[in-house]
CSV table of C-alpha atoms and ligand atoms in Angstrom, one decimal:
chain,number,residue,atom,x,y,z
A,209,MET,CA,124.2,101.2,98.6
A,210,ILE,CA,122.7,98.6,96.1
A,211,ASP,CA,124.5,95.7,94.6
A,212,ASP,CA,125.0,95.1,91.0
A,213,GLY,CA,122.0,92.7,90.8
A,214,LEU,CA,119.7,95.7,91.4
A,215,ARG,CA,121.7,98.3,89.4
A,216,PHE,CA,120.1,99.5,86.2
A,217,PRO,CA,121.7,101.5,83.4
A,218,PRO,CA,121.6,105.2,83.2
A,219,GLY,CA,118.3,106.4,81.7
A,220,PHE,CA,116.4,103.3,82.8
A,221,THR,CA,112.8,104.4,83.6
A,222,PHE,CA,111.4,103.6,87.0
A,223,GLY,CA,107.7,104.2,87.2
A,224,THR,CA,104.4,102.9,88.7
A,225,ALA,CA,101.1,101.9,87.0
A,226,THR,CA,97.4,102.2,87.6
A,227,ALA,CA,94.2,102.0,85.6
A,228,ALA,CA,91.2,104.3,85.3
A,229,TYR,CA,88.4,102.1,86.6
A,230,GLN,CA,90.5,100.8,89.4
A,231,ILE,CA,91.4,104.2,90.9
A,232,GLU,CA,89.4,107.1,89.5
A,233,GLY,CA,85.9,106.7,91.0
A,234,ALA,CA,83.6,109.6,89.9
A,235,ALA,CA,81.8,107.0,87.8
A,236,ALA,CA,78.9,109.2,86.9
A,237,GLU,CA,80.5,112.7,87.1
A,238,ASP,CA,81.2,115.4,84.6
A,239,GLY,CA,79.5,113.5,81.8
A,240,ARG,CA,81.3,110.2,82.0
A,241,GLY,CA,79.3,107.4,80.3
A,242,PRO,CA,79.1,103.9,81.8
A,243,SER,CA,81.5,101.2,80.8
A,244,VAL,CA,81.0,97.4,80.9
A,245,TRP,CA,82.7,97.4,84.3
A,246,ASP,CA,80.0,99.8,85.7
A,247,THR,CA,77.3,97.4,84.5
A,248,PHE,CA,79.1,94.3,85.5
A,249,SER,CA,80.1,95.4,89.0
A,250,HIS,CA,76.5,96.5,89.6
A,251,THR,CA,75.2,93.1,88.7
A,252,SER,CA,74.7,91.0,91.8
A,253,GLY,CA,77.1,88.1,92.4
A,254,THR,CA,79.8,89.3,90.0
A,255,VAL,CA,82.3,91.0,92.2
A,256,ARG,CA,83.5,89.9,95.7
A,257,ASP,CA,81.5,91.7,98.5
A,258,GLY,CA,79.4,93.5,95.8
A,259,ASP,CA,82.3,96.1,95.4
A,260,THR,CA,82.1,98.6,92.5
A,261,GLY,CA,84.5,101.2,91.1
A,262,ASP,CA,82.0,104.0,91.8
A,263,VAL,CA,84.4,105.7,94.3
A,264,ALA,CA,87.5,103.5,94.1
A,265,CYS,CA,90.5,105.6,95.3
A,266,ASP,CA,88.7,108.8,94.3
A,267,SER,CA,91.8,109.7,92.3
A,268,TYR,CA,89.6,111.8,90.0
A,269,HIS,CA,89.2,114.3,92.8
A,270,ARG,CA,92.7,113.9,94.2
A,271,PRO,CA,95.2,114.4,91.3
A,272,ASP,CA,97.4,116.7,93.5
A,273,GLU,CA,97.6,114.2,96.3
A,274,ASP,CA,98.4,111.3,94.0
A,275,VAL,CA,100.9,113.2,91.9
A,276,ALA,CA,102.6,114.3,95.2
A,277,LEU,CA,102.9,110.6,96.1
A,278,LEU,CA,104.6,109.9,92.7
A,279,ARG,CA,106.9,112.9,93.2
A,280,GLY,CA,107.8,111.6,96.7
A,281,LEU,CA,108.7,108.3,95.2
A,282,GLY,CA,111.0,110.0,92.6
A,283,VAL,CA,109.6,108.0,89.6
A,284,SER,CA,110.4,109.3,86.2
A,285,ALA,CA,107.2,108.0,84.6
A,286,TYR,CA,103.6,107.1,85.5
A,287,ARG,CA,101.5,104.7,83.6
A,288,PHE,CA,97.7,105.4,84.0
A,289,SER,CA,94.8,104.6,81.7
A,290,ILE,CA,92.2,106.8,80.1
A,291,SER,CA,88.6,105.9,80.5
A,292,TRP,CA,87.2,105.7,77.0
A,293,SER,CA,83.7,106.5,78.2
A,294,ARG,CA,84.9,109.6,80.1
A,295,VAL,CA,86.2,111.1,76.9
A,296,LEU,CA,83.5,109.6,74.6
A,297,PRO,CA,80.4,108.8,76.8
A,298,THR,CA,78.9,106.5,74.2
A,299,GLY,CA,82.2,105.3,72.8
A,300,ALA,CA,81.9,107.2,69.6
A,301,GLY,CA,80.7,110.6,68.3
A,302,ARG,CA,80.3,113.4,70.9
A,303,VAL,CA,83.4,114.2,72.8
A,304,ASN,CA,83.1,115.0,76.5
A,305,GLN,CA,85.3,118.1,77.0
A,306,ALA,CA,85.2,117.7,80.8
A,307,GLY,CA,86.7,114.2,80.5
A,308,LEU,CA,89.5,115.4,78.3
A,309,ASP,CA,90.1,118.3,80.7
A,310,TYR,CA,90.6,115.9,83.5
A,311,TYR,CA,93.3,114.0,81.7
A,312,ARG,CA,94.9,117.3,80.4
A,313,GLY,CA,95.1,118.4,84.0
A,314,LEU,CA,96.7,115.1,85.1
A,315,VAL,CA,99.3,115.2,82.3
A,316,ASP,CA,100.1,118.8,83.1
A,317,ARG,CA,100.6,118.1,86.7
A,318,LEU,CA,102.8,115.1,85.9
A,319,ARG,CA,104.9,117.2,83.6
A,320,ASP,CA,105.2,119.9,86.2
A,321,ALA,CA,106.5,117.3,88.6
A,322,GLY,CA,109.0,116.0,86.0
A,323,ILE,CA,107.2,112.7,85.5
A,324,GLU,CA,106.6,111.3,82.0
A,325,PRO,CA,102.9,110.5,81.4
A,326,ALA,CA,102.4,107.0,79.8
A,327,PRO,CA,98.7,106.5,79.2
A,328,THR,CA,97.0,103.4,78.2
A,329,LEU,CA,94.0,103.8,76.0
A,330,PHE,CA,92.1,100.7,76.8
A,331,HIS,CA,92.4,98.9,80.2
A,332,TRP,CA,89.3,96.7,79.9
A,333,ASP,CA,86.5,99.4,80.3
A,334,THR,CA,84.6,99.2,77.0
A,335,PRO,CA,82.0,101.9,76.8
A,336,GLN,CA,78.6,100.2,77.6
A,337,ALA,CA,77.0,101.8,74.5
A,338,LEU,CA,79.5,100.0,72.3
A,339,GLN,CA,78.9,96.8,74.2
A,340,ASP,CA,75.2,97.2,73.4
A,341,THR,CA,76.0,97.0,69.7
A,342,GLY,CA,78.3,94.0,70.1
A,343,GLY,CA,81.4,95.3,71.9
A,344,TRP,CA,84.7,93.6,70.8
A,345,MET,CA,82.7,90.9,69.1
A,346,SER,CA,81.9,93.5,66.5
A,347,ARG,CA,84.4,94.6,63.9
A,348,ASP,CA,83.1,98.2,64.2
A,349,THR,CA,84.5,98.5,67.7
A,350,ALA,CA,88.0,98.4,66.3
A,351,ALA,CA,87.3,101.4,64.0
A,352,ARG,CA,85.6,103.2,67.0
A,353,PHE,CA,88.8,102.6,69.0
A,354,ALA,CA,90.9,104.2,66.3
A,355,ASP,CA,88.6,107.2,66.3
A,356,TYR,CA,89.0,107.5,70.1
A,357,ALA,CA,92.8,107.2,69.6
A,358,THR,CA,92.7,110.2,67.3
A,359,VAL,CA,90.7,112.2,69.9
A,360,VAL,CA,93.1,111.6,72.7
A,361,GLY,CA,96.1,111.8,70.5
A,362,GLU,CA,95.2,115.3,69.3
A,363,ALA,CA,94.2,116.5,72.8
A,364,LEU,CA,97.2,115.1,74.8
A,365,GLY,CA,99.8,114.1,72.4
A,366,ASP,CA,102.0,117.1,72.9
A,367,ARG,CA,102.5,116.2,76.6
A,368,VAL,CA,102.6,112.4,76.6
A,369,GLY,CA,105.8,110.4,76.8
A,370,ARG,CA,104.5,107.2,75.3
A,371,TRP,CA,101.2,105.6,74.3
A,372,ILE,CA,100.0,102.1,75.2
A,373,THR,CA,97.1,101.0,73.0
A,374,LEU,CA,95.7,97.9,74.8
A,375,ASN,CA,96.3,96.4,78.3
A,376,GLU,CA,96.4,92.6,78.5
A,377,PRO,CA,93.8,91.9,75.7
A,378,VAL,CA,94.0,88.2,76.6
A,379,VAL,CA,92.2,88.9,79.8
A,380,VAL,CA,89.4,90.7,78.0
A,381,LEU,CA,89.2,87.6,75.7
A,382,ALA,CA,89.5,84.8,78.4
A,383,ASN,CA,88.0,86.3,81.5
A,384,GLY,CA,85.5,88.6,79.8
A,385,HIS,CA,84.3,86.5,76.9
A,386,VAL,CA,85.3,82.9,77.3
A,387,GLU,CA,84.7,82.3,81.0
A,388,GLY,CA,82.6,85.3,81.9
A,389,THR,CA,84.3,86.1,85.2
A,390,HIS,CA,85.1,89.6,84.1
A,391,ALA,CA,83.0,92.3,82.3
A,392,PRO,CA,81.1,91.9,80.1
A,393,GLY,CA,80.5,88.4,81.6
A,394,LEU,CA,80.0,86.4,78.4
A,395,ARG,CA,80.6,82.7,78.2
A,396,LEU,CA,81.3,82.1,74.5
A,397,GLY,CA,84.1,79.6,74.8
A,398,LEU,CA,86.3,79.6,71.7
A,399,GLY,CA,83.4,81.3,69.9
A,400,ALA,CA,84.9,84.5,71.4
A,401,PHE,CA,87.8,84.5,69.0
A,402,PRO,CA,86.6,87.6,67.2
A,403,VAL,CA,87.2,89.5,70.4
A,404,ALA,CA,90.9,88.7,70.0
A,405,HIS,CA,91.0,89.7,66.3
A,406,HIS,CA,89.1,92.9,66.8
A,407,GLN,CA,91.3,94.0,69.7
A,408,LEU,CA,94.3,93.4,67.5
A,409,LEU,CA,92.8,95.3,64.6
A,410,GLY,CA,91.9,98.1,67.0
A,411,HIS,CA,95.4,98.1,68.2
A,412,GLY,CA,96.9,98.4,64.7
A,413,LEU,CA,94.4,101.1,63.6
A,414,ALA,CA,95.1,103.0,66.8
A,415,VAL,CA,98.8,102.9,66.3
A,416,ALA,CA,98.3,104.6,62.9
A,417,ALA,CA,95.9,107.1,64.4
A,418,LEU,CA,98.2,108.0,67.3
A,419,ARG,CA,101.2,108.4,64.9
A,420,ALA,CA,99.2,110.8,62.7
A,421,ALA,CA,97.8,112.7,65.7
A,422,SER,CA,101.0,112.9,67.8
A,423,PRO,CA,104.0,112.3,65.5
A,424,GLY,CA,107.2,111.2,67.3
A,425,VAL,CA,105.5,109.8,70.5
A,426,PRO,CA,106.4,106.1,70.9
A,427,VAL,CA,103.5,103.7,70.7
A,428,GLY,CA,103.3,100.1,72.0
A,429,ILE,CA,100.9,97.4,73.3
A,430,THR,CA,101.0,95.8,76.7
A,431,ASN,CA,100.5,92.0,77.1
A,432,ASN,CA,100.8,89.8,80.1
A,433,TYR,CA,103.2,86.9,79.8
A,434,GLY,CA,104.3,83.9,81.9
A,435,PRO,CA,105.7,80.4,81.4
A,436,VAL,CA,103.1,77.7,81.0
A,437,LEU,CA,104.3,74.2,81.8
A,438,PRO,CA,102.5,70.9,81.6
A,439,ALA,CA,102.0,69.2,85.0
A,440,THR,CA,103.1,65.8,83.6
A,441,ASP,CA,104.7,64.4,80.5
A,442,ALA,CA,101.4,62.8,79.4
A,443,PRO,CA,100.7,63.9,75.8
A,444,ALA,CA,97.3,65.3,76.8
A,445,ASP,CA,98.9,67.6,79.4
A,446,VAL,CA,101.7,68.7,77.0
A,447,GLU,CA,99.2,69.5,74.3
A,448,ALA,CA,96.9,71.4,76.7
A,449,ALA,CA,99.9,73.4,78.0
A,450,ALA,CA,100.9,74.3,74.5
A,451,PHE,CA,97.4,75.5,73.6
A,452,ARG,CA,97.2,77.6,76.7
A,453,ASP,CA,100.7,79.0,76.0
A,454,ALA,CA,99.5,79.9,72.5
A,455,VAL,CA,96.5,81.8,73.8
A,456,HIS,CA,98.2,83.5,76.7
A,457,ASN,CA,101.7,84.2,75.4
A,458,LEU,CA,101.5,84.2,71.6
A,459,LEU,CA,98.0,85.2,70.4
A,460,PHE,CA,98.5,89.0,71.0
A,461,THR,CA,102.2,89.1,70.1
A,462,ASP,CA,102.7,87.0,67.0
A,463,PRO,CA,100.2,88.9,64.8
A,464,VAL,CA,101.7,92.2,66.0
A,465,LEU,CA,105.4,91.4,65.7
A,466,LEU,CA,105.3,88.6,63.0
A,467,GLY,CA,102.2,89.4,61.1
A,468,ARG,CA,100.7,86.0,61.6
A,469,TYR,CA,98.6,84.1,64.1
A,470,PRO,CA,100.4,81.3,66.0
A,471,ALA,CA,100.0,77.9,64.3
A,472,ALA,CA,98.0,76.4,67.2
A,473,LEU,CA,95.3,79.0,66.7
A,474,ALA,CA,95.4,79.4,62.9
A,475,HIS,CA,92.2,77.5,62.4
A,476,LEU,CA,90.3,80.0,64.5
A,477,ALA,CA,91.8,82.9,62.6
A,478,GLU,CA,90.8,81.8,59.0
A,479,GLY,CA,89.6,84.7,56.9
A,480,THR,CA,91.5,87.3,58.9
A,481,GLU,CA,94.5,87.4,56.6
A,482,GLY,CA,93.5,90.8,55.1
A,483,ASP,CA,93.9,92.5,58.4
A,484,LEU,CA,97.3,91.3,59.3
A,485,ALA,CA,99.2,94.1,57.6
A,486,ALA,CA,97.2,96.7,59.7
A,487,ILE,CA,97.8,94.7,62.9
A,488,SER,CA,101.5,94.3,62.4
A,489,VAL,CA,102.3,98.0,61.8
A,490,PRO,CA,105.6,98.5,63.6
A,491,ILE,CA,105.5,99.5,67.3
A,492,ASP,CA,108.2,101.3,69.2
A,493,PHE,CA,108.2,99.1,72.3
A,494,LEU,CA,106.5,96.1,73.8
A,495,GLY,CA,104.9,96.4,77.1
A,496,VAL,CA,105.4,93.3,79.2
A,497,ASN,CA,103.4,92.5,82.4
A,498,TYR,CA,104.7,89.6,84.5
A,499,TYR,CA,103.1,88.2,87.6
A,500,PHE,CA,103.6,84.4,87.8
A,501,PRO,CA,104.1,81.1,85.8
A,502,GLU,CA,101.4,78.4,85.4
A,503,MET,CA,101.5,74.7,85.6
A,504,VAL,CA,98.5,73.1,83.9
A,505,ARG,CA,96.9,69.7,83.1
A,506,ALA,CA,94.5,68.8,80.5
A,507,ASP,CA,90.8,69.5,81.4
A,508,PRO,CA,88.2,68.8,78.8
A,509,ALA,CA,85.6,70.6,81.0
A,510,ASP,CA,87.6,73.9,80.7
A,511,PRO,CA,86.8,76.0,77.6
A,512,LEU,CA,90.5,76.4,76.9
A,513,GLY,CA,91.1,72.7,77.6
A,514,SER,CA,93.3,73.0,80.7
A,515,SER,CA,93.2,73.9,84.4
A,516,GLY,CA,95.9,74.9,86.7
A,517,VAL,CA,97.7,72.8,89.3
A,518,GLU,CA,99.7,74.1,92.2
A,519,TRP,CA,103.2,75.4,91.3
A,520,PRO,CA,105.5,73.3,93.5
A,521,ASP,CA,107.8,74.8,96.1
A,522,ALA,CA,107.0,78.5,95.9
A,523,PRO,CA,105.6,81.0,98.4
A,524,ARG,CA,102.3,82.5,97.5
A,525,THR,CA,100.8,86.0,97.3
A,526,ASP,CA,97.5,86.9,98.8
A,527,PHE,CA,96.0,86.0,95.4
A,528,GLY,CA,97.5,82.5,95.7
A,529,TRP,CA,99.9,83.3,92.9
A,530,PRO,CA,103.2,81.5,93.1
A,531,VAL,CA,106.3,83.8,93.6
A,532,VAL,CA,108.7,82.7,91.0
A,533,PRO,CA,111.1,85.4,89.9
A,534,ALA,CA,113.0,83.1,87.6
A,535,GLY,CA,109.9,82.8,85.5
A,536,PHE,CA,110.3,86.5,84.8
A,537,THR,CA,113.8,86.0,83.4
A,538,THR,CA,112.8,83.1,81.2
A,539,THR,CA,109.7,85.1,80.0
A,540,LEU,CA,112.0,87.9,78.9
A,541,THR,CA,114.7,85.7,77.3
A,542,GLY,CA,112.0,83.7,75.7
A,543,LEU,CA,110.6,86.8,74.0
A,544,ARG,CA,114.0,87.5,72.7
A,545,GLU,CA,114.5,84.0,71.4
A,546,ARG,CA,111.1,83.8,69.7
A,547,TYR,CA,111.0,87.2,68.1
A,548,GLY,CA,114.7,88.0,67.5
A,549,ASN,CA,115.2,91.2,65.7
A,550,ALA,CA,111.4,91.7,65.4
A,551,LEU,CA,111.3,92.4,69.1
A,552,PRO,CA,111.4,96.1,69.9
A,553,PRO,CA,112.7,97.4,73.2
A,554,ILE,CA,110.7,96.2,76.2
A,555,HIS,CA,109.1,98.2,78.9
A,556,ILE,CA,107.9,96.2,82.0
A,557,THR,CA,104.6,97.9,82.2
A,558,GLU,CA,103.4,95.9,85.3
A,559,ASN,CA,104.8,93.7,88.0
A,560,GLY,CA,103.8,93.5,91.7
A,561,ALA,CA,102.0,91.4,94.3
A,562,ALA,CA,99.0,91.5,96.5
A,563,TYR,CA,99.5,91.0,100.3
A,564,PRO,CA,97.0,91.7,103.2
A,565,ASP,CA,98.6,94.9,104.4
A,566,ALA,CA,97.3,96.9,107.3
A,567,VAL,CA,98.2,100.2,109.0
A,568,ALA,CA,100.0,99.4,112.3
A,569,ALA,CA,99.3,101.3,115.6
A,570,ASP,CA,102.4,103.5,114.9
A,571,GLY,CA,101.0,104.5,111.5
A,572,SER,CA,103.4,102.4,109.5
A,573,VAL,CA,102.4,99.7,107.0
A,574,PRO,CA,105.0,96.9,107.1
A,575,ASP,CA,104.9,94.8,103.9
A,576,PRO,CA,108.2,92.8,103.9
A,577,ASP,CA,106.8,90.2,101.6
A,578,ARG,CA,106.1,92.8,98.9
A,579,VAL,CA,109.6,94.2,99.3
A,580,ALA,CA,111.0,90.7,98.9
A,581,TYR,CA,108.8,90.1,95.8
A,582,LEU,CA,110.0,93.4,94.2
A,583,ASP,CA,113.6,92.8,95.1
A,584,GLY,CA,113.5,89.3,93.5
A,585,HIS,CA,111.6,90.4,90.4
A,586,LEU,CA,113.8,93.4,89.7
A,587,ARG,CA,116.8,91.2,90.0
A,588,ALA,CA,115.2,88.8,87.5
A,589,VAL,CA,114.7,91.7,85.0
A,590,ARG,CA,118.4,92.6,85.5
A,591,ALA,CA,119.4,89.0,84.8
A,592,ALA,CA,117.5,89.1,81.6
A,593,MET,CA,119.2,92.3,80.6
A,594,ASP,CA,122.5,90.7,81.3
A,595,ALA,CA,121.5,87.9,79.0
A,596,GLY,CA,120.9,90.4,76.2
A,597,VAL,CA,117.3,91.5,76.5
A,598,ASP,CA,116.8,95.1,75.8
A,599,VAL,CA,114.6,96.4,78.8
A,600,ARG,CA,114.2,100.1,79.1
A,601,GLY,CA,111.8,100.6,82.0
A,602,TYR,CA,109.9,99.1,84.9
A,603,TYR,CA,106.4,100.3,86.0
A,604,LEU,CA,105.5,98.8,89.3
A,605,TRP,CA,101.9,97.7,89.9
A,606,SER,CA,100.6,99.5,91.6
A,607,LEU,CA,100.9,103.0,93.1
A,608,LEU,CA,97.8,102.6,95.2
A,609,ASP,CA,95.7,99.8,96.6
A,610,ASN,CA,92.7,99.7,94.3
A,611,PHE,CA,89.7,98.0,92.8
A,612,GLU,CA,91.0,94.6,91.9
A,613,TRP,CA,88.3,93.7,89.3
A,614,ALA,CA,86.3,90.5,90.4
A,615,GLU,CA,88.1,90.5,93.7
A,616,GLY,CA,86.9,94.0,94.6
A,617,TYR,CA,88.9,95.8,97.3
A,618,SER,CA,90.1,92.5,98.9
A,619,LYS,CA,93.5,92.4,97.2
A,620,ARG,CA,96.0,95.1,97.9
A,621,PHE,CA,98.7,95.7,95.3
A,622,GLY,CA,99.7,99.2,96.3
A,623,LEU,CA,103.0,100.8,97.4
A,624,VAL,CA,100.5,103.1,99.2
A,625,HIS,CA,97.8,101.8,101.5
A,626,VAL,CA,94.3,103.1,100.8
A,627,ASP,CA,91.7,103.1,103.6
A,628,PHE,CA,88.6,102.5,101.5
A,629,ASP,CA,86.3,104.1,104.2
A,630,THR,CA,88.2,107.4,104.6
A,631,LEU,CA,90.3,107.2,101.4
A,632,ALA,CA,93.4,108.1,103.4
A,633,ARG,CA,96.6,107.2,101.7
A,634,THR,CA,99.5,105.8,103.8
A,635,PRO,CA,102.8,104.9,102.1
A,636,LYS,CA,103.9,101.4,102.9
A,637,GLN,CA,107.4,100.0,103.7
A,638,SER,CA,107.7,99.1,100.0
A,639,TYR,CA,107.1,102.7,99.0
A,640,GLY,CA,110.3,103.7,101.0
A,641,TRP,CA,112.2,100.7,99.5
A,642,TYR,CA,111.3,101.7,95.9
A,643,ARG,CA,112.0,105.3,96.6
A,644,ASP,CA,115.5,104.4,97.9
A,645,LEU,CA,116.2,102.2,95.0
A,646,ILE,CA,115.3,105.0,92.6
A,647,ARG,CA,117.4,107.5,94.6
A,648,ALA,CA,120.4,105.2,94.4
A,649,HIS,CA,120.2,105.6,90.7
A,650,LEU,CA,120.4,109.3,90.7
A,651,PRO,CA,123.5,110.7,89.1
B,122,LIG,O1,95.1,94.8,88.6
B,122,LIG,C1,95.5,94.1,87.5
B,122,LIG,C2,95.6,95.0,86.3
B,122,LIG,O2,94.5,95.7,86.1
B,122,LIG,C3,96.0,94.3,85.1
B,122,LIG,N1,97.2,93.4,85.4
B,122,LIG,C4,97.1,92.6,86.5
B,122,LIG,C5,96.8,93.4,87.8
B,122,LIG,C6,96.8,92.5,89.0
B,122,LIG,O3,95.8,91.6,88.9
């Protein structure tokens, strides 16, 4: 039995989420071209312990095993991402049929298992060949992204339940191009603004391309959100927090839903007005990722003008992220307040936590901290729904422990433990918890 705080309405989607470079492996197989993450992770000193996604969870070779894990959970949807350079090895031009066949096989398996495929087209793995001609700093990449959307739309659109264009474009901007801690490792400061604009333009063009290629399939974008609070009342801290909030929470949403850049960033966006109509083409849903809130102080040495301070009185995940479920509720109600009727239905496309899980002698993987995290955050979603926010689904990050970008394999987010030596999968305690929650919602 579950109580009302964890009871979701009939038809609510329970799913899980993953991303191509984090789980697939098979980095150089069947014609896949390299992406910026292959290049970056093979560059010394970029990823913890020198880890790469060459093998990752080897999901490319284990679709049956991984779909069986999804079926065992009872999820009704699975969010995964398509590797652009597996489909178009140089990002444009020649299509790699073997790459499309892999995704076709995956969506067919999911459909056979009664699970709705929800692919993301871009989860940070820009084809290296496009990076070599400017990547997202180049306007041409937006047009190439739309071409890629047409290719996958035509190949998979008859079996896909929803499309997500971009995943967390602010991370590509901030980590990848402002600070250089993610691929492609550029440190351009605010000079990276074109990376934001071209991703937004690529999103808008891809929405149109997907609608043309697969009419009737809902299309959305996924952003990560979280409250940003100033550490003190000092004007410098308040201003720094407002700027960070604009970059993290508004930059990739205002242009899409309101057709304009947020006021705090308008000076960076001068000359882009002509693209706003394409960027603000209506979407069918907004993908919301939430992990944690931030508290910041002014920091002139930081390229975005602020640095984080410790969130008071909160437990922490293995990443050091504060566990604050109430921040999830205020994030969702805040979206509703800011965008009003311009806000489409929301799908929570990621939420989860990293903990240092291990397989016990009896073969179990106890992860009570993750269970508590999930329980608290799902209740926070439910509370936002009670306050009037239209949330239709929840995709838990992640199905499997996987390649956690610059942290390599050191951070485990999965419902399923992966032994990265043997690639053995072992469901954790949280897998059983989520399965039981889903079962409790069966009619
Ligand atoms: O693993 C990532 C994912 O790729 C994007 N959102 C956040 C997750 C956890 O850091």
